[in-house]
Amino acid sequence: HPQRANGYLTAGTEWLVTWAFGHLVTLADPKTYDPTWEKWSFDTLPMLPDTFHLAPVPKSQGQLNCVKGLLNRRDVTDVICATDADREGELIFRYIYRYSTCTKPVKRLWLSENTPAAIQTALKSMKPLSAYDDLAAAAEARSQADWLVGLNATRAFTLKHGQPGQGALSVGRVQTPTLRLIADRDAEIWDFQSVPYYQVSVTFQSPHGPYLALWTGMVGDHPDRILTQTEAQGIGAKVPVGTPGVIQSVAKKRVTINPPLLFSLNDLQIEANRRFGLTAQQTLDVAQSLYEKHLTSYPRTDAKHLTTDVAATLGNRLHGLASLSPYSPLIAALAKPLNTTRIVDDKKVSEAGHYAIIPTGQKPSSDLSEQEANIFDLTIRRLVDALMPAGEDERTTMTTIAAAET
């Protein structure tokens, strides 16, 4: 039963637990490096610090002071970093640790799920913080690149193209290329000129019943597309109702339809937008909420596969969900042993160990919002879908000749 203090929790006599609100420490403003950099001028560009300095985020200074004080308490001998198991979570801790001038040994708690069992397993397999130095270096490079591109380019574009009273012309390492992609795509849509075309269809009778056939051929340089109504009517006039047709060929092809892979965050966002009209950010927020409620795995993942170890837990996860009425018959229909061949690939899971988004097997203990229930449902059904056997479809192509037309 932890006791709450100001900015942290105490658990027994051995544990102190504290937290951050996103970034408590960030890269310092330009004026910190050189007073002349405070003024926006071409004379000071580009601003290239020899060494980047850290500074507190003003709105969360109080919590930073709390964390810094705990890190440097004389009775604290060891530190566990339990921030989000991703690049940004690593950076949040590293900046706070460095700003606090702490040198105490650190272990890294790496969690892809927040269930009690997953936490116990992660606590037993913690690695030294140094095992994640490459991830931290990538995070810091991202942070410095944002500073260099954002501050220098924003000042340059504003000085060159800005108008009085307009404010800054914001340029960013990610936002500006993304804006370009959107602008180019919008231009393609605005410039697109639709061209109407016509098709001719005929219903033929056969011993097995009627079937509809589409004319196929060439008018000018356009295969199967007739660009004028007159040409379409001319072809149709050759084949009035009742014209006999001769089936020239029938080709049948059996097609295997594989079950889908599991959800990456991007795939989940696409499906949630298609089904429920949610934006990408709304889907991420809901997926994060389900993760924090111990219902689904870590959401910020680009993997569509599982590791071998995680796949071995699927039976228990499905068992935990089998009592939920919508899923009971679906789970019962799955083959035993589970068909995991397509969704298990250790090499296709990110280096950070984040596998596809799957349910933990825990049932909701409280009422979910409509959006949470919808995303939870999608995640369960996608897992069941992915474990289903491949389907088969038979596709038939039939060519008919009538009045010398195909």
CSV table of C-alpha atoms in Angstrom, one decimal, residues 9 15 53 68 73 124 136 140 171 173 188 232 260 307 340 372:
chain,number,residue,atom,x,y,z
A,9,LEU,CA,5.1,7.5,-3.7
A,15,TRP,CA,11.2,2.0,-2.8
A,53,HIS,CA,22.9,22.6,-23.0
A,68,LYS,CA,16.2,15.7,-9.0
A,73,ARG,CA,19.0,11.7,-1.8
A,124,LYS,CA,13.5,-10.0,-13.1
A,136,ALA,CA,19.6,7.1,-26.3
A,140,GLU,CA,19.5,12.7,-28.6
A,171,VAL,CA,9.7,25.1,-40.2
A,173,ARG,CA,12.4,18.6,-39.5
A,188,GLU,CA,-2.6,16.1,-57.8
A,232,ALA,CA,-21.1,2.6,-77.2
A,260,PRO,CA,-4.3,-10.8,-42.2
A,307,THR,CA,8.4,-13.0,-31.2
A,340,THR,CA,0.9,-19.0,-35.7
A,372,GLU,CA,-12.1,2.1,-26.1
